[in-house]
PDB file of C-alpha atoms in Angstrom:
ATOM      1  CA  MET A   1     -18.530   4.006   9.821  1.00  0.00           C
ATOM      2  CA  GLU A   2     -15.419   5.247  11.613  1.00  0.00           C
ATOM      3  CA  LEU A   3     -14.095   8.863  10.468  1.00  0.00           C
ATOM      4  CA  SER A   4     -10.542   8.050  11.538  1.00  0.00           C
ATOM      5  CA  LYS A   5     -10.611   5.022   8.848  1.00  0.00           C
ATOM      6  CA  LEU A   6     -11.789   7.514   5.927  1.00  0.00           C
ATOM      7  CA  PRO A   7      -8.406   8.966   4.929  1.00  0.00           C
ATOM      8  CA  GLY A   8      -6.854   5.570   4.476  1.00  0.00           C
ATOM      9  CA  PHE A   9      -9.893   4.066   2.664  1.00  0.00           C
ATOM     10  CA  LEU A  10      -9.842   7.123   0.262  1.00  0.00           C
ATOM     11  CA  LEU A  11      -5.954   6.585  -0.416  1.00  0.00           C
ATOM     12  CA  ARG A  12      -6.509   2.865  -1.093  1.00  0.00           C
ATOM     13  CA  ARG A  13      -9.377   3.529  -3.299  1.00  0.00           C
ATOM     14  CA  GLY A  14      -7.821   6.238  -4.943  1.00  0.00           C
ATOM     15  CA  VAL A  15      -4.737   4.159  -6.055  1.00  0.00           C
ATOM     16  CA  LYS A  16      -6.898   1.396  -7.095  1.00  0.00           C
ATOM     17  CA  ALA A  17      -8.982   4.060  -9.314  1.00  0.00           C
ATOM     18  CA  PHE A  18      -5.967   5.333 -11.014  1.00  0.00           C
ATOM     19  CA  VAL A  19      -5.022   1.705 -11.992  1.00  0.00           C
ATOM     20  CA  VAL A  20      -8.250   1.010 -13.096  1.00  0.00           C
ATOM     21  CA  ILE A  21      -8.777   4.403 -15.085  1.00  0.00           C
ATOM     22  CA  LEU A  22      -5.354   3.729 -16.989  1.00  0.00           C
ATOM     23  CA  ALA A  23      -6.152   0.133 -17.902  1.00  0.00           C
ATOM     24  CA  ILE A  24      -9.427   1.526 -19.446  1.00  0.00           C
ATOM     25  CA  VAL A  25      -7.629   4.309 -21.215  1.00  0.00           C
ATOM     26  CA  VAL A  26      -5.002   1.958 -22.698  1.00  0.00           C
ATOM     27  CA  CYS A  27      -7.846  -0.663 -23.782  1.00  0.00           C
ATOM     28  CA  ASN A  28      -9.878   2.128 -25.253  1.00  0.00           C
ATOM     29  CA  PHE A  29      -6.765   3.415 -27.173  1.00  0.00           C
ATOM     30  CA  LEU A  30      -6.278  -0.090 -28.476  1.00  0.00           C
ATOM     31  CA  LEU A  31      -9.878  -0.796 -29.680  1.00  0.00           C
ATOM     32  CA  ILE A  32     -10.116   2.650 -31.351  1.00  0.00           C
ATOM     33  CA  HIS A  33      -6.872   2.182 -33.319  1.00  0.00           C
ATOM     34  CA  ALA A  34      -7.888  -1.494 -34.155  1.00  0.00           C
ATOM     35  CA  ALA A  35     -10.984  -0.055 -35.905  1.00  0.00           C
ATOM     36  CA  PRO A  36     -10.872  -0.294 -39.657  1.00  0.00           C
ATOM     37  CA  GLY A  37     -10.155   3.060 -41.805  1.00  0.00           C
ATOM     38  CA  ASP A  38      -7.662   5.560 -41.776  1.00  0.00           C
ATOM     39  CA  PRO A  39      -8.290   8.842 -39.784  1.00  0.00           C
ATOM     40  CA  ALA A  40      -6.016  10.813 -42.038  1.00  0.00           C
ATOM     41  CA  SER A  41      -8.304   9.628 -45.081  1.00  0.00           C
ATOM     42  CA  VAL A  42     -11.419  10.653 -43.468  1.00  0.00           C
ATOM     43  CA  ILE A  43     -10.067  14.222 -42.697  1.00  0.00           C
ATOM     44  CA  ALA A  44      -8.619  14.721 -46.077  1.00  0.00           C
ATOM     45  CA  GLY A  45     -11.979  13.746 -47.414  1.00  0.00           C
ATOM     46  CA  GLN A  46     -13.717  16.297 -45.433  1.00  0.00           C
ATOM     47  CA  SER A  47     -11.144  18.903 -46.410  1.00  0.00           C
ATOM     48  CA  GLY A  48     -11.747  18.030 -50.247  1.00  0.00           C
ATOM     49  CA  ALA A  49      -8.431  17.006 -50.691  1.00  0.00           C
ATOM     50  CA  ALA A  50      -6.917  13.396 -50.868  1.00  0.00           C
ATOM     51  CA  ASP A  51      -3.568  13.302 -52.546  1.00  0.00           C
ATOM     52  CA  GLU A  52      -0.482  11.494 -51.026  1.00  0.00           C
ATOM     53  CA  ARG A  53       1.233  14.580 -49.978  1.00  0.00           C
ATOM     54  CA  PHE A  54      -1.683  16.052 -48.092  1.00  0.00           C
ATOM     55  CA  LEU A  55      -2.321  12.681 -46.280  1.00  0.00           C
ATOM     56  CA  ALA A  56       1.412  12.512 -45.383  1.00  0.00           C
ATOM     57  CA  GLN A  57       1.029  16.041 -43.939  1.00  0.00           C
ATOM     58  CA  LEU A  58      -2.097  15.150 -41.848  1.00  0.00           C
ATOM     59  CA  ARG A  59      -0.378  11.870 -40.499  1.00  0.00           C
ATOM     60  CA  GLU A  60       2.563  14.103 -39.289  1.00  0.00           C
ATOM     61  CA  GLN A  61       0.124  16.658 -37.760  1.00  0.00           C
ATOM     62  CA  PHE A  62      -1.936  14.163 -35.788  1.00  0.00           C
ATOM     63  CA  GLY A  63       0.980  12.166 -34.966  1.00  0.00           C
ATOM     64  CA  LEU A  64      -0.256   9.056 -37.162  1.00  0.00           C
ATOM     65  CA  ASP A  65       3.178   8.564 -38.792  1.00  0.00           C
ATOM     66  CA  LYS A  66       4.626   7.530 -35.430  1.00  0.00           C
ATOM     67  CA  PRO A  67       4.970   3.835 -34.280  1.00  0.00           C
ATOM     68  CA  PHE A  68       1.866   2.672 -32.260  1.00  0.00           C
ATOM     69  CA  HIS A  69       3.786   2.402 -28.814  1.00  0.00           C
ATOM     70  CA  VAL A  70       4.817   5.952 -29.356  1.00  0.00           C
ATOM     71  CA  GLN A  71       1.371   7.193 -30.078  1.00  0.00           C
ATOM     72  CA  LEU A  72       0.314   5.421 -26.940  1.00  0.00           C
ATOM     73  CA  TRP A  73       2.745   6.877 -24.817  1.00  0.00           C
ATOM     74  CA  ILE A  74       2.221  10.386 -26.084  1.00  0.00           C
ATOM     75  CA  TYR A  75      -1.629   9.989 -25.578  1.00  0.00           C
ATOM     76  CA  LEU A  76      -0.990   8.729 -21.887  1.00  0.00           C
ATOM     77  CA  LYS A  77       1.271  11.723 -21.046  1.00  0.00           C
ATOM     78  CA  GLY A  78      -1.631  13.921 -22.455  1.00  0.00           C
ATOM     79  CA  VAL A  79      -4.324  12.248 -20.454  1.00  0.00           C
ATOM     80  CA  LEU A  80      -2.275  12.869 -17.233  1.00  0.00           C
ATOM     81  CA  THR A  81      -2.265  16.553 -18.010  1.00  0.00           C
ATOM     82  CA  LEU A  82      -5.854  16.576 -19.334  1.00  0.00           C
ATOM     83  CA  ASP A  83      -4.500  17.226 -22.872  1.00  0.00           C
ATOM     84  CA  LEU A  84      -6.726  14.968 -24.592  1.00  0.00           C
ATOM     85  CA  GLY A  85      -5.900  15.816 -28.203  1.00  0.00           C
ATOM     86  CA  PHE A  86      -7.439  18.192 -30.981  1.00  0.00           C
ATOM     87  CA  SER A  87     -10.694  17.580 -32.605  1.00  0.00           C
ATOM     88  CA  HIS A  88     -10.040  17.768 -36.531  1.00  0.00           C
ATOM     89  CA  ARG A  89     -14.018  18.095 -37.035  1.00  0.00           C
ATOM     90  CA  GLN A  90     -14.480  20.659 -34.538  1.00  0.00           C
ATOM     91  CA  GLN A  91     -10.972  22.394 -34.782  1.00  0.00           C
ATOM     92  CA  GLN A  92     -11.014  22.699 -30.911  1.00  0.00           C
ATOM     93  CA  PRO A  93      -9.249  20.952 -28.088  1.00  0.00           C
ATOM     94  CA  VAL A  94     -10.929  17.804 -26.800  1.00  0.00           C
ATOM     95  CA  TRP A  95     -11.027  18.944 -23.301  1.00  0.00           C
ATOM     96  CA  GLY A  96     -12.604  22.031 -24.159  1.00  0.00           C
ATOM     97  CA  LEU A  97     -15.316  20.408 -25.996  1.00  0.00           C
ATOM     98  CA  ILE A  98     -16.011  18.104 -23.197  1.00  0.00           C
ATOM     99  CA  ARG A  99     -15.728  20.918 -20.774  1.00  0.00           C
ATOM    100  CA  GLU A 100     -18.711  22.748 -22.696  1.00  0.00           C
ATOM    101  CA  ARG A 101     -20.946  19.819 -22.980  1.00  0.00           C
ATOM    102  CA  LEU A 102     -20.273  17.900 -19.646  1.00  0.00           C
ATOM    103  CA  PRO A 103     -22.745  20.177 -17.683  1.00  0.00           C
ATOM    104  CA  ALA A 104     -25.632  19.227 -19.811  1.00  0.00           C
ATOM    105  CA  THR A 105     -24.920  15.563 -19.534  1.00  0.00           C
ATOM    106  CA  LEU A 106     -24.654  15.797 -15.894  1.00  0.00           C
ATOM    107  CA  LEU A 107     -27.842  17.729 -15.352  1.00  0.00           C
ATOM    108  CA  LEU A 108     -29.565  15.268 -17.574  1.00  0.00           C
ATOM    109  CA  THR A 109     -28.176  12.048 -16.056  1.00  0.00           C
ATOM    110  CA  GLY A 110     -28.250  13.695 -12.545  1.00  0.00           C
ATOM    111  CA  ALA A 111     -32.177  14.685 -13.018  1.00  0.00           C
ATOM    112  CA  ALA A 112     -32.962  11.112 -14.519  1.00  0.00           C
ATOM    113  CA  PHE A 113     -31.112   9.294 -11.660  1.00  0.00           C
ATOM    114  CA  ALA A 114     -33.011  11.245  -9.016  1.00  0.00           C
ATOM    115  CA  PHE A 115     -36.245  10.587 -10.730  1.00  0.00           C
ATOM    116  CA  ALA A 116     -35.779   6.900 -11.008  1.00  0.00           C
ATOM    117  CA  VAL A 117     -34.476   6.159  -7.562  1.00  0.00           C
ATOM    118  CA  ALA A 118     -37.088   8.323  -5.901  1.00  0.00           C
ATOM    119  CA  ALA A 119     -40.106   7.117  -7.901  1.00  0.00           C
ATOM    120  CA  GLY A 120     -38.611   3.555  -7.971  1.00  0.00           C
ATOM    121  CA  VAL A 121     -38.330   3.261  -4.367  1.00  0.00           C
ATOM    122  CA  ALA A 122     -41.822   4.972  -3.622  1.00  0.00           C
ATOM    123  CA  LEU A 123     -43.524   2.650  -6.094  1.00  0.00           C
ATOM    124  CA  GLY A 124     -41.824  -0.395  -4.691  1.00  0.00           C
ATOM    125  CA  THR A 125     -42.549   0.464  -1.316  1.00  0.00           C
ATOM    126  CA  LEU A 126     -46.068   0.852  -2.165  1.00  0.00           C
ATOM    127  CA  ALA A 127     -46.229  -2.321  -4.118  1.00  0.00           C
ATOM    128  CA  ALA A 128     -44.515  -4.318  -1.069  1.00  0.00           C
ATOM    129  CA  ARG A 129     -47.159  -2.871   1.455  1.00  0.00           C
ATOM    130  CA  ARG A 130     -49.875  -3.710  -0.930  1.00  0.00           C
ATOM    131  CA  VAL A 131     -48.730  -7.080  -2.060  1.00  0.00           C
ATOM    132  CA  GLY A 132     -51.449  -9.127  -3.851  1.00  0.00           C
ATOM    133  CA  THR A 133     -53.723  -6.091  -4.259  1.00  0.00           C
ATOM    134  CA  TRP A 134     -54.634  -4.233  -7.499  1.00  0.00           C
ATOM    135  CA  ALA A 135     -51.929  -1.358  -6.781  1.00  0.00           C
ATOM    136  CA  ASP A 136     -49.405  -4.151  -6.795  1.00  0.00           C
ATOM    137  CA  SER A 137     -50.564  -5.600 -10.019  1.00  0.00           C
ATOM    138  CA  ILE A 138     -50.560  -2.074 -11.702  1.00  0.00           C
ATOM    139  CA  ILE A 139     -47.296  -1.311 -10.372  1.00  0.00           C
ATOM    140  CA  THR A 140     -45.719  -4.498 -11.512  1.00  0.00           C
ATOM    141  CA  VAL A 141     -47.199  -4.212 -15.051  1.00  0.00           C
ATOM    142  CA  ILE A 142     -45.997  -0.497 -15.347  1.00  0.00           C
ATOM    143  CA  ALA A 143     -42.358  -1.535 -14.153  1.00  0.00           C
ATOM    144  CA  LEU A 144     -42.427  -4.458 -16.420  1.00  0.00           C
ATOM    145  CA  THR A 145     -43.800  -2.349 -19.466  1.00  0.00           C
ATOM    146  CA  PHE A 146     -41.055   0.434 -19.216  1.00  0.00           C
ATOM    147  CA  TYR A 147     -38.354  -2.147 -18.680  1.00  0.00           C
ATOM    148  CA  ALA A 148     -39.164  -3.948 -21.936  1.00  0.00           C
ATOM    149  CA  THR A 149     -39.478  -0.834 -23.938  1.00  0.00           C
ATOM    150  CA  PRO A 150     -36.648   0.646 -25.959  1.00  0.00           C
ATOM    151  CA  LEU A 151     -35.636   4.120 -24.820  1.00  0.00           C
ATOM    152  CA  PHE A 152     -35.923   5.715 -28.104  1.00  0.00           C
ATOM    153  CA  TRP A 153     -39.529   4.463 -28.609  1.00  0.00           C
ATOM    154  CA  VAL A 154     -40.564   5.858 -25.121  1.00  0.00           C
ATOM    155  CA  GLY A 155     -38.889   9.170 -26.082  1.00  0.00           C
ATOM    156  CA  LEU A 156     -40.641   9.373 -29.421  1.00  0.00           C
ATOM    157  CA  MET A 157     -43.995   8.538 -27.845  1.00  0.00           C
ATOM    158  CA  LEU A 158     -43.498  11.139 -25.170  1.00  0.00           C
ATOM    159  CA  VAL A 159     -42.701  13.890 -27.659  1.00  0.00           C
ATOM    160  CA  LEU A 160     -45.587  12.958 -29.690  1.00  0.00           C
ATOM    161  CA  PHE A 161     -48.083  13.180 -26.766  1.00  0.00           C
ATOM    162  CA  PHE A 162     -46.758  15.932 -24.811  1.00  0.00           C
ATOM    163  CA  SER A 163     -45.081  18.196 -27.365  1.00  0.00           C
ATOM    164  CA  VAL A 164     -47.217  17.538 -30.504  1.00  0.00           C
ATOM    165  CA  TRP A 165     -50.632  16.695 -29.151  1.00  0.00           C
ATOM    166  CA  LEU A 166     -50.925  18.630 -26.004  1.00  0.00           C
ATOM    167  CA  GLU A 167     -48.285  21.157 -26.753  1.00  0.00           C
ATOM    168  CA  TRP A 168     -47.383  21.416 -23.059  1.00  0.00           C
ATOM    169  CA  LEU A 169     -43.551  20.843 -23.440  1.00  0.00           C
ATOM    170  CA  PRO A 170     -40.674  21.469 -25.923  1.00  0.00           C
ATOM    171  CA  SER A 171     -39.604  18.482 -27.833  1.00  0.00           C
ATOM    172  CA  PHE A 172     -35.711  19.162 -28.435  1.00  0.00           C
ATOM    173  CA  GLY A 173     -32.973  21.150 -27.430  1.00  0.00           C
ATOM    174  CA  MET A 174     -31.681  22.457 -23.802  1.00  0.00           C
ATOM    175  CA  ALA A 175     -33.202  26.082 -24.054  1.00  0.00           C
ATOM    176  CA  SER A 176     -35.589  28.159 -26.234  1.00  0.00           C
ATOM    177  CA  VAL A 177     -34.109  29.140 -29.485  1.00  0.00           C
ATOM    178  CA  GLY A 178     -33.795  32.806 -29.934  1.00  0.00           C
ATOM    179  CA  ALA A 179     -35.118  33.493 -26.197  1.00  0.00           C
ATOM    180  CA  ASP A 180     -33.033  36.065 -24.332  1.00  0.00           C
ATOM    181  CA  LEU A 181     -33.772  34.830 -21.046  1.00  0.00           C
ATOM    182  CA  ALA A 182     -31.858  35.155 -17.646  1.00  0.00           C
ATOM    183  CA  GLY A 183     -32.282  34.434 -14.028  1.00  0.00           C
ATOM    184  CA  ILE A 184     -35.348  32.386 -12.914  1.00  0.00           C
ATOM    185  CA  ALA A 185     -37.189  32.596 -16.555  1.00  0.00           C
ATOM    186  CA  ALA A 186     -33.881  30.910 -17.821  1.00  0.00           C
ATOM    187  CA  VAL A 187     -33.856  28.107 -15.123  1.00  0.00           C
ATOM    188  CA  LEU A 188     -37.563  27.461 -15.771  1.00  0.00           C
ATOM    189  CA  ASP A 189     -36.933  27.320 -19.557  1.00  0.00           C
ATOM    190  CA  VAL A 190     -34.224  24.755 -18.997  1.00  0.00           C
ATOM    191  CA  GLY A 191     -36.189  22.757 -16.631  1.00  0.00           C
ATOM    192  CA  LYS A 192     -39.327  22.582 -19.197  1.00  0.00           C
ATOM    193  CA  HIS A 193     -36.675  21.312 -21.862  1.00  0.00           C
ATOM    194  CA  LEU A 194     -35.362  18.763 -19.278  1.00  0.00           C
ATOM    195  CA  ILE A 195     -38.545  16.902 -18.476  1.00  0.00           C
ATOM    196  CA  LEU A 196     -39.059  14.851 -21.337  1.00  0.00           C
ATOM    197  CA  PRO A 197     -35.517  13.498 -21.914  1.00  0.00           C
ATOM    198  CA  ALA A 198     -34.733  12.830 -17.994  1.00  0.00           C
ATOM    199  CA  ALA A 199     -38.443  11.125 -17.976  1.00  0.00           C
ATOM    200  CA  THR A 200     -37.342   8.892 -21.012  1.00  0.00           C
ATOM    201  CA  LEU A 201     -33.917   8.014 -19.585  1.00  0.00           C
ATOM    202  CA  GLY A 202     -35.368   7.521 -16.073  1.00  0.00           C
ATOM    203  CA  LEU A 203     -38.189   5.407 -16.772  1.00  0.00           C
ATOM    204  CA  PHE A 204     -36.182   2.310 -17.484  1.00  0.00           C
ATOM    205  CA  TYR A 205     -34.327   2.479 -14.468  1.00  0.00           C
ATOM    206  CA  LEU A 206     -37.363   3.356 -12.470  1.00  0.00           C
ATOM    207  CA  ALA A 207     -38.916  -0.045 -13.367  1.00  0.00           C
ATOM    208  CA  VAL A 208     -35.449  -1.631 -12.121  1.00  0.00           C
ATOM    209  CA  TYR A 209     -35.643   0.125  -8.819  1.00  0.00           C
ATOM    210  CA  ALA A 210     -39.440  -0.587  -8.255  1.00  0.00           C
ATOM    211  CA  ARG A 211     -38.984  -4.257  -8.767  1.00  0.00           C
ATOM    212  CA  LEU A 212     -35.723  -4.433  -6.837  1.00  0.00           C
ATOM    213  CA  THR A 213     -37.394  -2.590  -3.735  1.00  0.00           C
ATOM    214  CA  ARG A 214     -40.552  -4.670  -3.882  1.00  0.00           C
ATOM    215  CA  ALA A 215     -38.659  -7.896  -3.935  1.00  0.00           C
ATOM    216  CA  THR A 216     -36.010  -6.881  -1.153  1.00  0.00           C
ATOM    217  CA  MET A 217     -38.816  -5.437   1.028  1.00  0.00           C
ATOM    218  CA  LEU A 218     -40.793  -8.480   0.960  1.00  0.00           C
ATOM    219  CA  GLU A 219     -37.751 -10.750   1.809  1.00  0.00           C
ATOM    220  CA  VAL A 220     -36.682  -8.437   4.740  1.00  0.00           C
ATOM    221  CA  ALA A 221     -40.372  -8.372   5.971  1.00  0.00           C
ATOM    222  CA  ASP A 222     -39.979 -12.171   6.732  1.00  0.00           C
ATOM    223  CA  GLN A 223     -36.853 -11.653   8.890  1.00  0.00           C
ATOM    224  CA  ASP A 224     -36.952 -12.425  12.722  1.00  0.00           C
ATOM    225  CA  PHE A 225     -36.007  -8.970  13.828  1.00  0.00           C
ATOM    226  CA  VAL A 226     -39.144  -7.447  11.961  1.00  0.00           C
ATOM    227  CA  LYS A 227     -41.520  -9.921  13.479  1.00  0.00           C
ATOM    228  CA  THR A 228     -39.982  -9.220  16.795  1.00  0.00           C
ATOM    229  CA  ALA A 229     -40.631  -5.425  16.559  1.00  0.00           C
ATOM    230  CA  ARG A 230     -44.201  -5.891  15.458  1.00  0.00           C
ATOM    231  CA  ALA A 231     -44.552  -8.251  18.605  1.00  0.00           C
ATOM    232  CA  LYS A 232     -43.372  -5.592  20.772  1.00  0.00           C
ATOM    233  CA  GLY A 233     -46.150  -3.312  19.413  1.00  0.00           C
ATOM    234  CA  VAL A 234     -43.837  -0.963  17.356  1.00  0.00           C
ATOM    235  CA  PRO A 235     -46.182   1.100  14.892  1.00  0.00           C
ATOM    236  CA  GLU A 236     -46.396  -0.265  11.565  1.00  0.00           C
ATOM    237  CA  GLY A 237     -44.909   2.899   9.982  1.00  0.00           C
ATOM    238  CA  GLN A 238     -41.960   2.780  12.088  1.00  0.00           C
ATOM    239  CA  VAL A 239     -41.414  -0.777  11.206  1.00  0.00           C
ATOM    240  CA  ILE A 240     -41.535  -0.142   7.648  1.00  0.00           C
ATOM    241  CA  ARG A 241     -39.201   2.996   7.746  1.00  0.00           C
ATOM    242  CA  ARG A 242     -36.646   1.934  10.399  1.00  0.00           C
ATOM    243  CA  HIS A 243     -36.433  -2.007   9.947  1.00  0.00           C
ATOM    244  CA  VAL A 244     -37.935  -2.923   6.508  1.00  0.00           C
ATOM    245  CA  LEU A 245     -37.023  -0.192   4.198  1.00  0.00           C
ATOM    246  CA  ARG A 246     -33.788   0.819   5.504  1.00  0.00           C
ATOM    247  CA  ASN A 247     -32.318  -2.577   5.067  1.00  0.00           C
ATOM    248  CA  ALA A 248     -34.098  -3.086   1.850  1.00  0.00           C
ATOM    249  CA  LEU A 249     -32.166  -0.192   0.483  1.00  0.00           C
ATOM    250  CA  LEU A 250     -28.815  -1.754   0.591  1.00  0.00           C
ATOM    251  CA  PRO A 251     -29.073  -3.651  -2.505  1.00  0.00           C
ATOM    252  CA  VAL A 252     -30.753  -0.732  -4.208  1.00  0.00           C
ATOM    253  CA  ILE A 253     -27.812   1.516  -3.323  1.00  0.00           C
ATOM    254  CA  THR A 254     -25.538  -1.045  -4.726  1.00  0.00           C
ATOM    255  CA  PHE A 255     -27.324  -1.436  -7.911  1.00  0.00           C
ATOM    256  CA  ALA A 256     -27.971   2.269  -8.290  1.00  0.00           C
ATOM    257  CA  GLY A 257     -24.265   2.845  -7.867  1.00  0.00           C
ATOM    258  CA  ILE A 258     -23.335   0.476 -10.754  1.00  0.00           C
ATOM    259  CA  GLN A 259     -26.086   2.009 -12.971  1.00  0.00           C
ATOM    260  CA  ALA A 260     -25.366   5.490 -12.375  1.00  0.00           C
ATOM    261  CA  GLY A 261     -22.307   5.154 -14.598  1.00  0.00           C
ATOM    262  CA  GLN A 262     -24.438   3.462 -17.189  1.00  0.00           C
ATOM    263  CA  LEU A 263     -26.694   6.344 -17.311  1.00  0.00           C
ATOM    264  CA  VAL A 264     -24.109   8.329 -19.092  1.00  0.00           C
ATOM    265  CA  GLY A 265     -23.847   5.560 -21.602  1.00  0.00           C
ATOM    266  CA  GLY A 266     -27.784   5.535 -22.118  1.00  0.00           C
ATOM    267  CA  SER A 267     -27.648   9.268 -22.434  1.00  0.00           C
ATOM    268  CA  ILE A 268     -26.453   8.781 -25.917  1.00  0.00           C
ATOM    269  CA  LEU A 269     -29.518   7.576 -27.401  1.00  0.00           C
ATOM    270  CA  VAL A 270     -31.693   9.984 -25.360  1.00  0.00           C
ATOM    271  CA  GLU A 271     -29.558  13.084 -26.318  1.00  0.00           C
ATOM    272  CA  THR A 272     -29.622  12.047 -29.937  1.00  0.00           C
ATOM    273  CA  VAL A 273     -33.448  11.733 -29.784  1.00  0.00           C
ATOM    274  CA  PHE A 274     -33.934  15.159 -27.934  1.00  0.00           C
ATOM    275  CA  ALA A 275     -30.997  16.953 -29.549  1.00  0.00           C
ATOM    276  CA  TRP A 276     -29.629  17.634 -25.930  1.00  0.00           C
ATOM    277  CA  PRO A 277     -26.180  19.128 -26.096  1.00  0.00           C
ATOM    278  CA  GLY A 278     -24.277  16.727 -23.942  1.00  0.00           C
ATOM    279  CA  ILE A 279     -21.263  14.618 -24.427  1.00  0.00           C
ATOM    280  CA  GLY A 280     -23.360  11.700 -25.385  1.00  0.00           C
ATOM    281  CA  ARG A 281     -24.430  13.445 -28.675  1.00  0.00           C
ATOM    282  CA  LEU A 282     -20.907  14.673 -28.920  1.00  0.00           C
ATOM    283  CA  ALA A 283     -19.627  10.946 -29.039  1.00  0.00           C
ATOM    284  CA  PHE A 284     -22.273  10.187 -31.489  1.00  0.00           C
ATOM    285  CA  ASP A 285     -21.378  12.836 -34.009  1.00  0.00           C
ATOM    286  CA  ALA A 286     -17.523  12.118 -33.503  1.00  0.00           C
ATOM    287  CA  LEU A 287     -18.156   8.176 -34.213  1.00  0.00           C
ATOM    288  CA  LEU A 288     -19.852   9.186 -37.690  1.00  0.00           C
ATOM    289  CA  ALA A 289     -17.016  11.537 -38.384  1.00  0.00           C
ATOM    290  CA  ARG A 290     -14.241   9.040 -37.106  1.00  0.00           C
ATOM    291  CA  ASP A 291     -13.082  11.803 -34.714  1.00  0.00           C
ATOM    292  CA  TYR A 292     -11.050   9.406 -32.636  1.00  0.00           C
ATOM    293  CA  ALA A 293      -9.511  12.013 -30.374  1.00  0.00           C
ATOM    294  CA  VAL A 294     -13.014  12.995 -29.228  1.00  0.00           C
ATOM    295  CA  LEU A 295     -14.303   9.622 -28.847  1.00  0.00           C
ATOM    296  CA  LEU A 296     -11.119   8.733 -26.598  1.00  0.00           C
ATOM    297  CA  GLY A 297     -11.914  11.972 -24.683  1.00  0.00           C
ATOM    298  CA  VAL A 298     -15.560  10.904 -23.966  1.00  0.00           C
ATOM    299  CA  PHE A 299     -14.611   7.213 -23.134  1.00  0.00           C
ATOM    300  CA  PHE A 300     -11.994   8.680 -20.625  1.00  0.00           C
ATOM    301  CA  CYS A 301     -14.449  11.060 -19.073  1.00  0.00           C
ATOM    302  CA  THR A 302     -17.218   8.607 -18.591  1.00  0.00           C
ATOM    303  CA  SER A 303     -14.731   5.998 -17.063  1.00  0.00           C
ATOM    304  CA  VAL A 304     -13.741   8.549 -14.492  1.00  0.00           C
ATOM    305  CA  MET A 305     -17.313   9.174 -13.683  1.00  0.00           C
ATOM    306  CA  VAL A 306     -18.141   5.677 -13.201  1.00  0.00           C
ATOM    307  CA  VAL A 307     -15.190   5.046 -10.771  1.00  0.00           C
ATOM    308  CA  LEU A 308     -16.124   8.257  -8.786  1.00  0.00           C
ATOM    309  CA  PHE A 309     -19.811   6.955  -8.600  1.00  0.00           C
ATOM    310  CA  ASN A 310     -18.680   3.466  -7.392  1.00  0.00           C
ATOM    311  CA  LEU A 311     -16.632   5.214  -4.438  1.00  0.00           C
ATOM    312  CA  VAL A 312     -19.622   7.288  -3.308  1.00  0.00           C
ATOM    313  CA  THR A 313     -21.530   4.237  -3.643  1.00  0.00           C
ATOM    314  CA  ASP A 314     -19.326   2.400  -1.129  1.00  0.00           C
ATOM    315  CA  LEU A 315     -19.521   5.583   1.320  1.00  0.00           C
ATOM    316  CA  LEU A 316     -23.203   5.622   1.256  1.00  0.00           C
ATOM    317  CA  TYR A 317     -23.351   1.837   2.085  1.00  0.00           C
ATOM    318  CA  ALA A 318     -21.401   2.301   5.049  1.00  0.00           C
ATOM    319  CA  VAL A 319     -23.365   5.148   6.277  1.00  0.00           C
ATOM    320  CA  VAL A 320     -26.882   3.448   5.582  1.00  0.00           C
ATOM    321  CA  ASP A 321     -25.500   0.068   7.195  1.00  0.00           C
ATOM    322  CA  PRO A 322     -23.186   1.013  10.212  1.00  0.00           C
ATOM    323  CA  ARG A 323     -22.014  -2.806  10.215  1.00  0.00           C
ATOM    324  CA  VAL A 324     -20.020  -2.266   6.827  1.00  0.00           C
ATOM    325  CA  GLU A 325     -16.507  -1.216   7.501  1.00  0.00           C
ATOM    326  CA  VAL A 326     -14.861   1.181   5.052  1.00  0.00           C
ATOM    327  CA  GLU A 327     -11.763  -1.087   4.172  1.00  0.00           C
ATOM    328  CA  GLY A 328      -9.787  -1.556   1.113  1.00  0.00           C
TER     329      GLY A 328
END
């Protein structure tokens, strides 16, 4: 990858990313407002008053009395300035709620992603090097089991085993309730709470990466350049690391970049099961309360993260494979 081409690449991709995010914002707004039900009636019901005068005041307060295209234009102008609206349920600005919850989600998804990629590639490599043996069979069975098992069931079983039976790990939350911890103690406490939800979210993707790594390594191992390296007497470990694994990682990186954004969506279920205070649980609560401003804000935030993940994936692809040019 030539560094001189990087600024132009980032500029082109930035323009495309802006157009994609804008289209997603408009589609989300259309879908949310196409949902049945009147948000003003929900807000009035939560307030204990539902007369027509109060409903009219609520519609005027939240801009629901304006024509649809005017509401869309006001929302788009707000998004450009990170003014994502106001949550009627939380009585706080939406951006403030997301900014407060986002670090917890990034911590969870980042830990789950790192665990899934590292363990998946390691297990896939081991299965490919021991193809046809008992180790390959065990890894394949484990991968297929976690791939076919629902996330919520895995989470509940992990809680039952590690929290209820063994009492090794906490079963919910991000930190111990009532514990006044600081420094290293606070970090270790959060780490203990992170293990179960990160493992639950990461096990499904671990299975995918293990199977993908195994398949691509077996495919690359049959290529002529690998056979030539072995014929020249290159040590087997070096052949695996420099020739087989490096080329086998290319599809893994592509797939990981696509699924990095999906981890945020998968975190909704995991955060709900483990009471993890992230934007996934915030979106779930907003859906139940029909807090459309919060839902739109979460959708916008996750869309931006998916686009950024794809951009980073393209850059990593060019780093791993020098043959790839960073163009448009």
